[in-house]
Coordinates of C-alpha atoms and ligand atoms in Angstrom, one line a residue:
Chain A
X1 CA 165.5 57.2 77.9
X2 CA 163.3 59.6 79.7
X3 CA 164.0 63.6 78.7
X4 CA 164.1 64.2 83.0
X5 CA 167.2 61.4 82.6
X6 CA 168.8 63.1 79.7
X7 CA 168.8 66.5 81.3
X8 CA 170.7 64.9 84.1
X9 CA 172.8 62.7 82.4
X10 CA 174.2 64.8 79.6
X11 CA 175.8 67.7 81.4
X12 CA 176.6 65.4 84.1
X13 CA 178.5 63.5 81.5
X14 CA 180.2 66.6 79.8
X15 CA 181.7 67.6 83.3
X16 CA 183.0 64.1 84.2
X17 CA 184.8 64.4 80.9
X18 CA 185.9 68.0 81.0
X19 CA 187.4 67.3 84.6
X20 CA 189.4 63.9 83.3
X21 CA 190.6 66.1 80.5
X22 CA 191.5 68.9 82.6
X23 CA 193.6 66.0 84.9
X24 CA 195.2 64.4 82.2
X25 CA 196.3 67.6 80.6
X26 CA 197.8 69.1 83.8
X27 CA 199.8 65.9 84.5
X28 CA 200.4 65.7 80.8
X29 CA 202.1 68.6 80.3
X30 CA 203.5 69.0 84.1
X31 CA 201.9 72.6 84.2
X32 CA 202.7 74.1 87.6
X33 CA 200.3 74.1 90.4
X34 CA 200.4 77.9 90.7
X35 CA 199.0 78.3 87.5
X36 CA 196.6 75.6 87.0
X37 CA 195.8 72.7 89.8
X38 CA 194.5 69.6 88.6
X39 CA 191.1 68.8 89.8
X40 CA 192.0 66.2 92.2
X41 CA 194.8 68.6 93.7
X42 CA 192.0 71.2 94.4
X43 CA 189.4 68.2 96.0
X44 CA 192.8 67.5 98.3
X45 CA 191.9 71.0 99.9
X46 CA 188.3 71.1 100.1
X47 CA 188.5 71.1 104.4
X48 CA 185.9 71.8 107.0
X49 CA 187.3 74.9 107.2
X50 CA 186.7 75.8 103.9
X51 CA 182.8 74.3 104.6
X52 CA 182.9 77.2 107.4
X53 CA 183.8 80.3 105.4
X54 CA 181.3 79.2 103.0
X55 CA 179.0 79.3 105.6
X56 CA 179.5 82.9 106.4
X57 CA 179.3 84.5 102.7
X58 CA 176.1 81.7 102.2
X59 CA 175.0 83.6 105.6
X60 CA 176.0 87.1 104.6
X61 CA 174.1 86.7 100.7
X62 CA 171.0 85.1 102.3
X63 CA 170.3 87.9 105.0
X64 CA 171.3 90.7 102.4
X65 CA 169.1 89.0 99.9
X66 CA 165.7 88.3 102.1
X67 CA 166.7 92.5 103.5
X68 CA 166.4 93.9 99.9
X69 CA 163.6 92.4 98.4
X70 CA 161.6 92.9 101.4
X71 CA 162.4 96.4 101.5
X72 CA 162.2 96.2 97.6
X73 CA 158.8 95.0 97.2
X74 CA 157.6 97.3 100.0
X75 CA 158.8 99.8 97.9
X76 CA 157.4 99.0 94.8
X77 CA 154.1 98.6 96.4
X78 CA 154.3 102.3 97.6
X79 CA 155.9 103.7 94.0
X80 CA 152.5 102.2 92.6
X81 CA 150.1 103.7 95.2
X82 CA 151.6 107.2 95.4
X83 CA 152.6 109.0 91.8
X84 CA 154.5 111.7 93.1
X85 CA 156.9 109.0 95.9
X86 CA 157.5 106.9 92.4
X87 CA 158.7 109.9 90.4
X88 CA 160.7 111.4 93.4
X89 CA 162.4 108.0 94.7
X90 CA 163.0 106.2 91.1
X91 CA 165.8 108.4 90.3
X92 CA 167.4 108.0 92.9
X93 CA 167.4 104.2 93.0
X94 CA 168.5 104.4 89.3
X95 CA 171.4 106.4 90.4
X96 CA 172.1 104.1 92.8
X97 CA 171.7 101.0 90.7
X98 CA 174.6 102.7 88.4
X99 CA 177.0 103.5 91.1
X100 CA 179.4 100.3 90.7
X101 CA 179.0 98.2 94.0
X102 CA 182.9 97.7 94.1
X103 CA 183.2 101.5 94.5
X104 CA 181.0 101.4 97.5
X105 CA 182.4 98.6 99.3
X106 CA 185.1 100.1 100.9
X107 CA 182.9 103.0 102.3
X108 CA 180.8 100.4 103.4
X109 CA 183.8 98.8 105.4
X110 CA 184.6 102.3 106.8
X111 CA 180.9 103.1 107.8
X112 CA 180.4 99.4 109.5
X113 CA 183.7 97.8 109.6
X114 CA 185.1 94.4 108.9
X115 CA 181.6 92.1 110.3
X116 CA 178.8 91.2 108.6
X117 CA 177.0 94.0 108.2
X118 CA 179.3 95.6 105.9
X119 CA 178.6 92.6 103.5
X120 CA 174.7 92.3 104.4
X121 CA 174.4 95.7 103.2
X122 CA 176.2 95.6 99.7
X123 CA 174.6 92.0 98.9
X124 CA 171.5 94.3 99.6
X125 CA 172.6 97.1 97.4
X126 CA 172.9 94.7 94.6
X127 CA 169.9 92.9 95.1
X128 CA 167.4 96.1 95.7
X129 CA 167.1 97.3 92.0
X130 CA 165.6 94.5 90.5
X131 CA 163.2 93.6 93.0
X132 CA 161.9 97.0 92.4
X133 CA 162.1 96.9 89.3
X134 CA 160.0 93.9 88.3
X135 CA 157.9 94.6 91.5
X136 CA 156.7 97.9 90.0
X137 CA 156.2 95.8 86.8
X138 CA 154.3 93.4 88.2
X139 CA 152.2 95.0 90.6
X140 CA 150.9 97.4 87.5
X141 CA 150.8 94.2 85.2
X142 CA 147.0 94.1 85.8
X143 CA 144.7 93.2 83.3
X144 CA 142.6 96.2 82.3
X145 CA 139.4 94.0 82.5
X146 CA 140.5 92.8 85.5
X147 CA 140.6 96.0 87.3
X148 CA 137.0 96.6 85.6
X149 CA 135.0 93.3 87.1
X150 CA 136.9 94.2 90.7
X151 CA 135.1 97.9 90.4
X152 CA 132.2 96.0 89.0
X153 CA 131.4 94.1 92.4
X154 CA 132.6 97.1 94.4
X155 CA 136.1 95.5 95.3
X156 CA 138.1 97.9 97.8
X157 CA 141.9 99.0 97.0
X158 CA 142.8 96.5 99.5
X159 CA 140.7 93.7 97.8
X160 CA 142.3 94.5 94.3
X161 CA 145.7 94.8 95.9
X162 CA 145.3 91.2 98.0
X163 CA 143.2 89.3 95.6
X164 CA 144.4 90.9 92.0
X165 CA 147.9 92.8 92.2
X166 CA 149.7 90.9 94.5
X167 CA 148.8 87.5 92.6
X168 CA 149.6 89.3 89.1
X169 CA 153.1 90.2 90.4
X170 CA 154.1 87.2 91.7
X171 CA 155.8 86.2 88.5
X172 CA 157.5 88.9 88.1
X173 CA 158.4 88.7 92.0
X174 CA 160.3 85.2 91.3
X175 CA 161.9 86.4 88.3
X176 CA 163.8 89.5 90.0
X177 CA 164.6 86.8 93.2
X178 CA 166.6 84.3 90.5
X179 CA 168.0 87.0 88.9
X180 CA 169.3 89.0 92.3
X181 CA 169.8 84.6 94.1
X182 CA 173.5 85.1 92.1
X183 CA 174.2 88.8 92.8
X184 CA 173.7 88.2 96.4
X185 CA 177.0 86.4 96.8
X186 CA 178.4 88.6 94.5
X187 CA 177.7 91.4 97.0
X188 CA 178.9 89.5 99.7
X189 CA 182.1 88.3 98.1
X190 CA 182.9 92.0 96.9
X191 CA 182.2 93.0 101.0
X192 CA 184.7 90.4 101.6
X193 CA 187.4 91.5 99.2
X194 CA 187.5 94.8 100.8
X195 CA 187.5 93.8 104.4
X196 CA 187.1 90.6 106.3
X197 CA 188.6 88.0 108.3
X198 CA 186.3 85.2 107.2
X199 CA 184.4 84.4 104.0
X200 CA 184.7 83.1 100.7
X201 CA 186.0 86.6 99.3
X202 CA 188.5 86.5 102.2
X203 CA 189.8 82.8 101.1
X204 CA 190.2 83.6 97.5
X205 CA 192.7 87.1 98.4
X206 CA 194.7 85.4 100.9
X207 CA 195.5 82.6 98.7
X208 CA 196.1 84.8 95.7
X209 CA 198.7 86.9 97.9
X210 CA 200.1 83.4 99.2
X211 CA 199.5 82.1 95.4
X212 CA 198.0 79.1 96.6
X213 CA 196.1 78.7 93.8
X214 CA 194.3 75.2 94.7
X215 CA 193.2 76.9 97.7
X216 CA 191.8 79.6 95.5
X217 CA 190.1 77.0 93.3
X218 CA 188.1 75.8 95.8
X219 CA 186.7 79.0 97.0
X220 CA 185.6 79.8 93.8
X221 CA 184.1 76.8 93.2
X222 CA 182.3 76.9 96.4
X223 CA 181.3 80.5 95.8
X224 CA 179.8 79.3 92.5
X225 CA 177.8 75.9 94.8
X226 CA 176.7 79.0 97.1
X227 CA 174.7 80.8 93.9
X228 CA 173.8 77.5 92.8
X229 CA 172.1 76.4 95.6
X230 CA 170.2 79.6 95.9
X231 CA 169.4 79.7 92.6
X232 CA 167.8 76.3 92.4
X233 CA 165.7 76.9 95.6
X234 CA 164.4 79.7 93.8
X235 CA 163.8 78.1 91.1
X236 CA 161.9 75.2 92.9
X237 CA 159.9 77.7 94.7
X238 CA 158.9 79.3 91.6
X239 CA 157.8 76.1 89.9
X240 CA 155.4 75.1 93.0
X241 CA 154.1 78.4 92.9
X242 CA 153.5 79.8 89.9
X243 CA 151.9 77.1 88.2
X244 CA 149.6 78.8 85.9
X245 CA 152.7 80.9 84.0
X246 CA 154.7 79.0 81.6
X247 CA 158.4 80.1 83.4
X248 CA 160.9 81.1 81.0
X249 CA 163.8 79.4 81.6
X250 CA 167.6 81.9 81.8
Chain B
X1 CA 125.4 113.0 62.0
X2 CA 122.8 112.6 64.4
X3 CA 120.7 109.9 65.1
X4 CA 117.1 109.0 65.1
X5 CA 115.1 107.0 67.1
X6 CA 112.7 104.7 65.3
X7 CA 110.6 102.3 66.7
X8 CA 109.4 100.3 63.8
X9 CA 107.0 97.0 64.0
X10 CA 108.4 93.7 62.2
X11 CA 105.7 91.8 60.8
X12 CA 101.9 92.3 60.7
X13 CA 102.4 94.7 64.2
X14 CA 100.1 91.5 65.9
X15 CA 101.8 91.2 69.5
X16 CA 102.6 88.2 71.1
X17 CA 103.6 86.9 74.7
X18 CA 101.7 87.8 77.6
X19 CA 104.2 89.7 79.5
X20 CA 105.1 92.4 77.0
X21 CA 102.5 95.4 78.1
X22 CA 103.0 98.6 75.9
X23 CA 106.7 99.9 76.9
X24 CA 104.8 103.6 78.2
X25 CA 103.7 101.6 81.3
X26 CA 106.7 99.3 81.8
X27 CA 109.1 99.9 85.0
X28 CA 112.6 101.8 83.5
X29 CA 115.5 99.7 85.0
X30 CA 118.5 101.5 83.3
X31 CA 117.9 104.8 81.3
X32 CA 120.3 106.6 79.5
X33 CA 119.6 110.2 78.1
X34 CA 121.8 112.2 75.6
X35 CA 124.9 110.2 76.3
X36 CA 128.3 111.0 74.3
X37 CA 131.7 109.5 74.5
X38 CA 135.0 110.3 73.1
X39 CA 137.9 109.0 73.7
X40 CA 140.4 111.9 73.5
X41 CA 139.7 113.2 69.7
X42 CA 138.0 109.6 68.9
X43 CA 134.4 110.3 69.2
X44 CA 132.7 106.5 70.3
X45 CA 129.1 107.5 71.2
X46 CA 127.1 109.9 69.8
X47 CA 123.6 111.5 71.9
X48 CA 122.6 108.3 72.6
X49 CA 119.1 107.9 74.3
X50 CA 117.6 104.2 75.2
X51 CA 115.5 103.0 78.0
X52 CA 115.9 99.3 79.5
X53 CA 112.9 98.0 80.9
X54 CA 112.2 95.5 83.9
X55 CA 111.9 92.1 82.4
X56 CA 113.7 92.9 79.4
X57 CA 115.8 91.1 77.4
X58 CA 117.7 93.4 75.4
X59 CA 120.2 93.2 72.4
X60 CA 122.3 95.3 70.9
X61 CA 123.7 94.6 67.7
X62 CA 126.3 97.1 65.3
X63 CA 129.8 97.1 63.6
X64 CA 133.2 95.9 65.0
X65 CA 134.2 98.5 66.6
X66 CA 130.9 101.4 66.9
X67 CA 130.8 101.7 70.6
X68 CA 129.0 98.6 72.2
X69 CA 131.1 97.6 74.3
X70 CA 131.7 101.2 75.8
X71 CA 127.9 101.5 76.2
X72 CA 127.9 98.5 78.1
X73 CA 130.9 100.3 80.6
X74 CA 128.6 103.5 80.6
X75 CA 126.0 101.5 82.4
X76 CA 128.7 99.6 84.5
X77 CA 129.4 103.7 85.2
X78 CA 132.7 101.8 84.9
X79 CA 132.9 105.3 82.4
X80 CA 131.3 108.7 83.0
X81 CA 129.2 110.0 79.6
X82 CA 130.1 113.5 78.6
X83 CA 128.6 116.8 79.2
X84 CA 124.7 116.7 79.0
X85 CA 124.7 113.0 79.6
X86 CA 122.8 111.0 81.7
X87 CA 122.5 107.7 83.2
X88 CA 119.5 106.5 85.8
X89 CA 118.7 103.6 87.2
X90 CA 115.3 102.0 89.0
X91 CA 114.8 103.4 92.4
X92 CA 116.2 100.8 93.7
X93 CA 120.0 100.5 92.3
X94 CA 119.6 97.1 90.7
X95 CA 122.2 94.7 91.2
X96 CA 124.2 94.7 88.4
X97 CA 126.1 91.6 86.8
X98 CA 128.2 91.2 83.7
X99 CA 130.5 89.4 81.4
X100 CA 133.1 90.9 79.5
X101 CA 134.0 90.1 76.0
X102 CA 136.7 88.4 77.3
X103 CA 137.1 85.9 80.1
X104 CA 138.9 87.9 82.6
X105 CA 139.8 84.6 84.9
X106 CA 141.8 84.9 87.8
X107 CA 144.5 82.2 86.3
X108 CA 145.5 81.4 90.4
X109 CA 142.2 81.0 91.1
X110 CA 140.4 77.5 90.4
X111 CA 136.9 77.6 88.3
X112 CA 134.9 77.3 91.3
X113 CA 136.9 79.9 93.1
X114 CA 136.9 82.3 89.8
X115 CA 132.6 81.9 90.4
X116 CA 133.2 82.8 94.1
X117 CA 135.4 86.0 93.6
X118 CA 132.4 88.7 93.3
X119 CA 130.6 86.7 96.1
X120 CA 132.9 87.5 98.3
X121 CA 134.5 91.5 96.8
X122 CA 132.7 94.6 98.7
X123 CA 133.0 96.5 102.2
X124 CA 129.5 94.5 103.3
X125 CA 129.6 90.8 102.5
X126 CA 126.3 89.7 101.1
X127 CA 127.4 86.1 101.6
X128 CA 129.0 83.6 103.8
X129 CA 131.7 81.3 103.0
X130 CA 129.2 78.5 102.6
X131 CA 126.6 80.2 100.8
X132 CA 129.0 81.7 98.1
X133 CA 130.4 78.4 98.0
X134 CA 126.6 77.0 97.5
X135 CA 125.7 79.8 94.6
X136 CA 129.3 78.6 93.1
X137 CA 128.2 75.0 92.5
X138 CA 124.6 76.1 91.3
X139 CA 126.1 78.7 89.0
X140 CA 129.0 75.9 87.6
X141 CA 126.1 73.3 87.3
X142 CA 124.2 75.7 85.2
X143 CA 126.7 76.3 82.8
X144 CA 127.3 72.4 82.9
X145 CA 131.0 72.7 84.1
X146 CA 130.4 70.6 88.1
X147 CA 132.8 68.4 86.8
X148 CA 135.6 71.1 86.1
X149 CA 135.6 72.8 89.7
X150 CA 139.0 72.3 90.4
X151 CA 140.4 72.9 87.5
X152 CA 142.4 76.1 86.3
X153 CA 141.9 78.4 84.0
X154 CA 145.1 77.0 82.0
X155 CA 143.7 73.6 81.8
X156 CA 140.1 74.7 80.2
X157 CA 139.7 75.4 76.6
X158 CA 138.2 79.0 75.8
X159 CA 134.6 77.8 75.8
X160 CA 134.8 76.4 78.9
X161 CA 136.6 79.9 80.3
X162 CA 133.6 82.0 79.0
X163 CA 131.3 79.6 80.5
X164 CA 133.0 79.7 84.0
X165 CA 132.8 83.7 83.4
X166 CA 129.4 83.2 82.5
X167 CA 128.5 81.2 85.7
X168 CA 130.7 83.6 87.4
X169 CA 128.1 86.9 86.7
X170 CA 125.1 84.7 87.2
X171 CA 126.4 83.6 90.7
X172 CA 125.8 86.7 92.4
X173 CA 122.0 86.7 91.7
X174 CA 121.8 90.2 89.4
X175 CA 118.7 91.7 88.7
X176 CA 120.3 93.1 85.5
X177 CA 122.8 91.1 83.6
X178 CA 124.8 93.1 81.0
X179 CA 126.7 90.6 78.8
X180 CA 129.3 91.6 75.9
X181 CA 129.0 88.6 73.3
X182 CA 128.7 86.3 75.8
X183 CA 128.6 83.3 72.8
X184 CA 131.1 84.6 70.8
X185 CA 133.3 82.1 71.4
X186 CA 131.4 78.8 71.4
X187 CA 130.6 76.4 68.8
X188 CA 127.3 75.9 67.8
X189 CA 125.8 73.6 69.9
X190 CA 127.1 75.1 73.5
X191 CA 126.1 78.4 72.2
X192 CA 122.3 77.3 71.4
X193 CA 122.0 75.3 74.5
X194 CA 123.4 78.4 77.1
X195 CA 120.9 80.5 75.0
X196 CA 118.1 78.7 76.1
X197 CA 119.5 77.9 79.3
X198 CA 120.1 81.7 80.0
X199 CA 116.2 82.5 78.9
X200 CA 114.7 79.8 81.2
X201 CA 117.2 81.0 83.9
X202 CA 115.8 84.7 83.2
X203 CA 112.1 83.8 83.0
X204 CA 112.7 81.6 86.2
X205 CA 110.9 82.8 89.1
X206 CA 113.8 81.8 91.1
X207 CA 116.4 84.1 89.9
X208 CA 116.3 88.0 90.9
X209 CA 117.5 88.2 87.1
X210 CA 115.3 90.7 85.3
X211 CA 116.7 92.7 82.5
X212 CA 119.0 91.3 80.2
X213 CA 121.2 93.2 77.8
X214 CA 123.3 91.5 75.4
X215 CA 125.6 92.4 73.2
X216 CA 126.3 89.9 70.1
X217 CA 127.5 89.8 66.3
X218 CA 124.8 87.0 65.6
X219 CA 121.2 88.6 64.4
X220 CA 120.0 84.8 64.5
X221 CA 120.7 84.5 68.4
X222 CA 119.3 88.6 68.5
X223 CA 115.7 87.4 67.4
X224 CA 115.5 84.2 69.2
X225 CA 116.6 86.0 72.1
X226 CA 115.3 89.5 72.7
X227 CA 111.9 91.4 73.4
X228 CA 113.4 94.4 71.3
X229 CA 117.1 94.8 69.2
X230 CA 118.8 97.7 69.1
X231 CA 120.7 98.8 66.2
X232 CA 123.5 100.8 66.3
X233 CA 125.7 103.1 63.8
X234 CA 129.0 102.8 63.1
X235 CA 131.2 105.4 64.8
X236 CA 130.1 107.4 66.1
X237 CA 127.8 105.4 67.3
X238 CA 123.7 106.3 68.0
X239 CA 120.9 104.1 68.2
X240 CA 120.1 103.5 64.4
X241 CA 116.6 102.0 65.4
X242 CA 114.9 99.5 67.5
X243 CA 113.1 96.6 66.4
X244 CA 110.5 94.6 68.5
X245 CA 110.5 91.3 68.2
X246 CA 107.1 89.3 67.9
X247 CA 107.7 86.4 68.8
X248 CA 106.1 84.6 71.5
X249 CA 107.7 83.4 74.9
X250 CA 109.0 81.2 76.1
X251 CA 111.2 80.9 73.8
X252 CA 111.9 77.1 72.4
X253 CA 114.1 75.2 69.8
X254 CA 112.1 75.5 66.5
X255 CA 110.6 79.1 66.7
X256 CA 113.1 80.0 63.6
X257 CA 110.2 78.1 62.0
X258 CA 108.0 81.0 63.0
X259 CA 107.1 83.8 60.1
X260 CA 107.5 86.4 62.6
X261 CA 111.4 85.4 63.2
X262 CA 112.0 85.1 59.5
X263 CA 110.3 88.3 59.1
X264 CA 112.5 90.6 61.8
X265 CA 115.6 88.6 60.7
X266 CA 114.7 89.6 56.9
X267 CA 114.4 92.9 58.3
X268 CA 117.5 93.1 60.5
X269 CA 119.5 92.2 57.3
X270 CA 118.2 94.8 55.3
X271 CA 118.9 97.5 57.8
X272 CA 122.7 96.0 58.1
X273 CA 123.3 96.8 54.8
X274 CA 122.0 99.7 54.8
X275 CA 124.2 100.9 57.4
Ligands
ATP1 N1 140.1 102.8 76.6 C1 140.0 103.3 75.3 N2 140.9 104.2 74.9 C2 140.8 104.7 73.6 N3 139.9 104.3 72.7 C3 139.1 103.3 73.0 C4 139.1 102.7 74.4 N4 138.2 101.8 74.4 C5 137.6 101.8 73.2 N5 138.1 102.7 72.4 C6 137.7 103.0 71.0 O1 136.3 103.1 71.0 C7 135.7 102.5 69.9 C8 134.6 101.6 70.3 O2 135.1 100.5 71.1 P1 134.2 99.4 71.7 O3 135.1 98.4 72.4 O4 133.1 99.9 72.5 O5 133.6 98.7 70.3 P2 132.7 97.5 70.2 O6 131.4 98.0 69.5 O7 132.5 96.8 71.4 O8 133.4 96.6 69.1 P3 133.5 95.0 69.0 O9 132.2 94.6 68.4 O10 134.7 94.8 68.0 O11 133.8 94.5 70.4 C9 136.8 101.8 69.2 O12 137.1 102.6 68.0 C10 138.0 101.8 70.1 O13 139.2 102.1 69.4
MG2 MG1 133.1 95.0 72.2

């Protein structure tokens, strides 16, 4: 059997098992639905509806996510061209980086209200720091002899920005995006707890509050498909385009 | 410590080769004059004074670590020499080529596009996109790598990389070529066959290529190489001496057969341990 087969297979296999265990023990030992739902009770609930809140956080992450590492890496690119920006500005994104989202949230609600933009902009706030982070560390990653031959043949800063930083960073670029792919929908769920008529985030607190706990189930299982599914488009994207860098795997 | 300047004749002082006038009348191409270097309290190069001629092929040999490399930068004026220093060049500001000790490969960039990098780096461009692309495939078919032109740096062993650096530095048509153990890491046969290679290309009418200074561990490839070896101190570093060599050109396979190469390696060896 091929290794790409067995990577498939296996935890394929493990989760068909875990989930007939899971089944057999709920109906086994008659454990209420509030508490634990078995896995077929919670497929029962997955609904269109359901497909459209997911929608809307997928929506909120995405925009949040493509905001902050734009803004992120334009940062980083002006922290490493100006000395005295880096040292002034880096502080303050540290501070920022430590203030715990969930404390900001509802100020964010406050300042924007209950739509989107409350969520774009704390899926941002989470994904900002390590873009810039890794940005910084990549576009200063250069090889010393690198810089050297680009002086040697009279390469402007905008050459050996184009042709030698930018390229150099890009690892690091794709590392900070699979890292910040989860956070995003973390952001946008924590927007959503605070306030929101629609979302994942939204789904899971009513149906705590109406302890409909399949309900709940299935939003967090299709809060965890949403990070998924960005993470592995990150991923892919990384392996087309980094193909020189062995990629290690988190 | 300061260091002297001796020029001292291998052999029985006959001269060979038709090209190598007296150096008193020979065009300077690079000239350096007094030049020191420290690196914070480390000091690298100590007063050091050597003049490169126009069709020159230069070597410099001394210990791991004495300052070559940094000499090489000085005349890259990748580095500025200290107070009292000076570095000149021929009227005309020769174009300058080199290769670095190691590789330095773009790894995004495929061997033929590594070669075309310098073509196309600067505010003029010297080249278009066909003729850089033109000089690329000469420069890869020197170094005997046309059939690697797509490949990566990842998928070429570190022969090959030095080579494609190598072709790279040759590509944009210098008039001096400073190279930092260019051979260092190829076996044998690769190395003997790019050091011919790189004196017909430098004796070639063809090329702008002129002066050649090369830095190397081996006092073999030195001698079979050069017009004149210079011999450098440990740290820090000064010109030790200078040692002509009188051996005919061109160069060929064989001439370690000749008593004047056994007689300047001999000599070379002596002065090693002596250091
Ligand atoms: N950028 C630097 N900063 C501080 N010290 C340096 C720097 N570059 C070189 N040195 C020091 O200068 C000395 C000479 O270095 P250099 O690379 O010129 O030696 P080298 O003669 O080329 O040696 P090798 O034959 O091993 O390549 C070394 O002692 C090294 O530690
Ligand atoms: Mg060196």
């Amino acid at each position: 059997m091929s290794d790409k087969i067995k990577t498939i297979l296996y935890p394929f296999g493990f989760a068909v098992g875990f989930l007939i265990i899971w089944e057999l023990a709920v109906r086994l030992f008659a454990i209420p639905v509030y508490l634990l739902p078995a896995p077929t009770a919670i497929v029962s609930v997955i609904d269109a509806n359901l497909g459209s809140h997911m929608m809307v956080t997928l929506m909120e992450a995405l925009i949040g996510f493509l905001l902050a590492n734009i803004l992120g890496f334009i940062t980083a690119v002006i922290f490493v061209h100006s000395k005295p920006i880096e040292k002034g500005v880096f502080p303050l994104a540290i501070a920022l980086k430590t203030t715990p989202l969930v404390a900001l949230a509802p100020l964010l609600v406050v300042w924007m209200g209950t739509g989107y933009s409350s969520k774009v902009v704390a899926s941002m706030l989470i994904c900002f720091f390590p873009i810039l982070v890794n940005s910084v560390k990549g576009l200063k990653a250069i090889e010393f002899e690198a810089w050297e031959l680009f002086s040697t043949y009279k390469g402007t800063k905008w050459e050996i920005f184009w042709k030698l930083r930018l390229p150099t960073s890009l690892p690091y670029v794709l590392s900070a995006l699979k890292i910040s792919s989860s956070l995003a929908i973390v952001g946008a769920i924590v927007g959503e707890f605070v306030g929101a008529n629609k979302g994942l985030g939204y789904v899971v607190l009513v149906s705590s509050y109406h302890m409909d706990t399949p309900v709940m189930f299935s939003a967090i299982i299709a809060s965890a498909a949403c990070g998924l599914l960005l993470f592995w488009s990150i991923s892919w994207v990384e392996k087309k385009l980094i193909f020189w860098q062995r990629v290690d795997e988190v | 410590m300061t260091s002297q300047v001796i020029e001292m004749q291998a052999g029985t002082g006959q001269q060979f080769g038709g090209n190598q006038s007296s150096p008193a009348n020979r065009e300077i191409a690079v000239s350096l004059k007094n030049c020191s270097l420290s690196f914070g309290e480390v000091q690298v190069l100590n007063n050091v004074s050597l003049d490169i001629y126009k069709n020159e092929f230069l070597s410099i040999l001394g210990p791991s670590g004495c300052g070559k490399s940094t000499l090489l930068r000085l005349m890259l004026e990748l580095l500025k020499p200290s107070e009292g220093g000076e570095i000149s060049y021929s009227s005309d500001k020769p174009s300058i080529g080199m290769v670095f000790q190691k590789p330095v490969l773009m790894p995004w960039l495929s061997a033929i596009q590594n070669i075309e990098l310098p073509l196309g780096l600067g505010e003029k461009k010297k080249f278009t996109k066909k003729e850089a692309r033109e000089k690329a495939e000469g420069a890869l078919q020197l170094v005997g790598l046309q059939d690697f032109k797509n490949h990566f740096p990842h998928q070429l062993s570190g022969g090959m990389q030095q080579r494609i650096a190598i072709a790279r530095a040759l590509a944009a048509d210098p008039a001096v070529l400073l190279m930092d153990e260019p051979f260092g890491a190829l076996d044998e046969f690769t190395r003997e066959k790019l050091n011919f290679e790189l004196l017909r290309l430098w004796e070639s009418p063809d090329t702008s290529l002129s002066t050649v200074v090369m830095v190397t561990h081996s006092i073999q490839e030195s001698v079979i190489m050069s017009d004149r070896i210079v011999m450098m101190s440990p740290r820090p570093a000064g010109v030790e001496a200078i040692i002509p060599v009188p051996l005919p050109r061109p160069r060929e396979v064989g001439m370690e057969e000749h008593p004047a190469y056994y007689q300047t390696v001999k000599e070379l060896r002596k002065r090693v341990k002596h250091l």
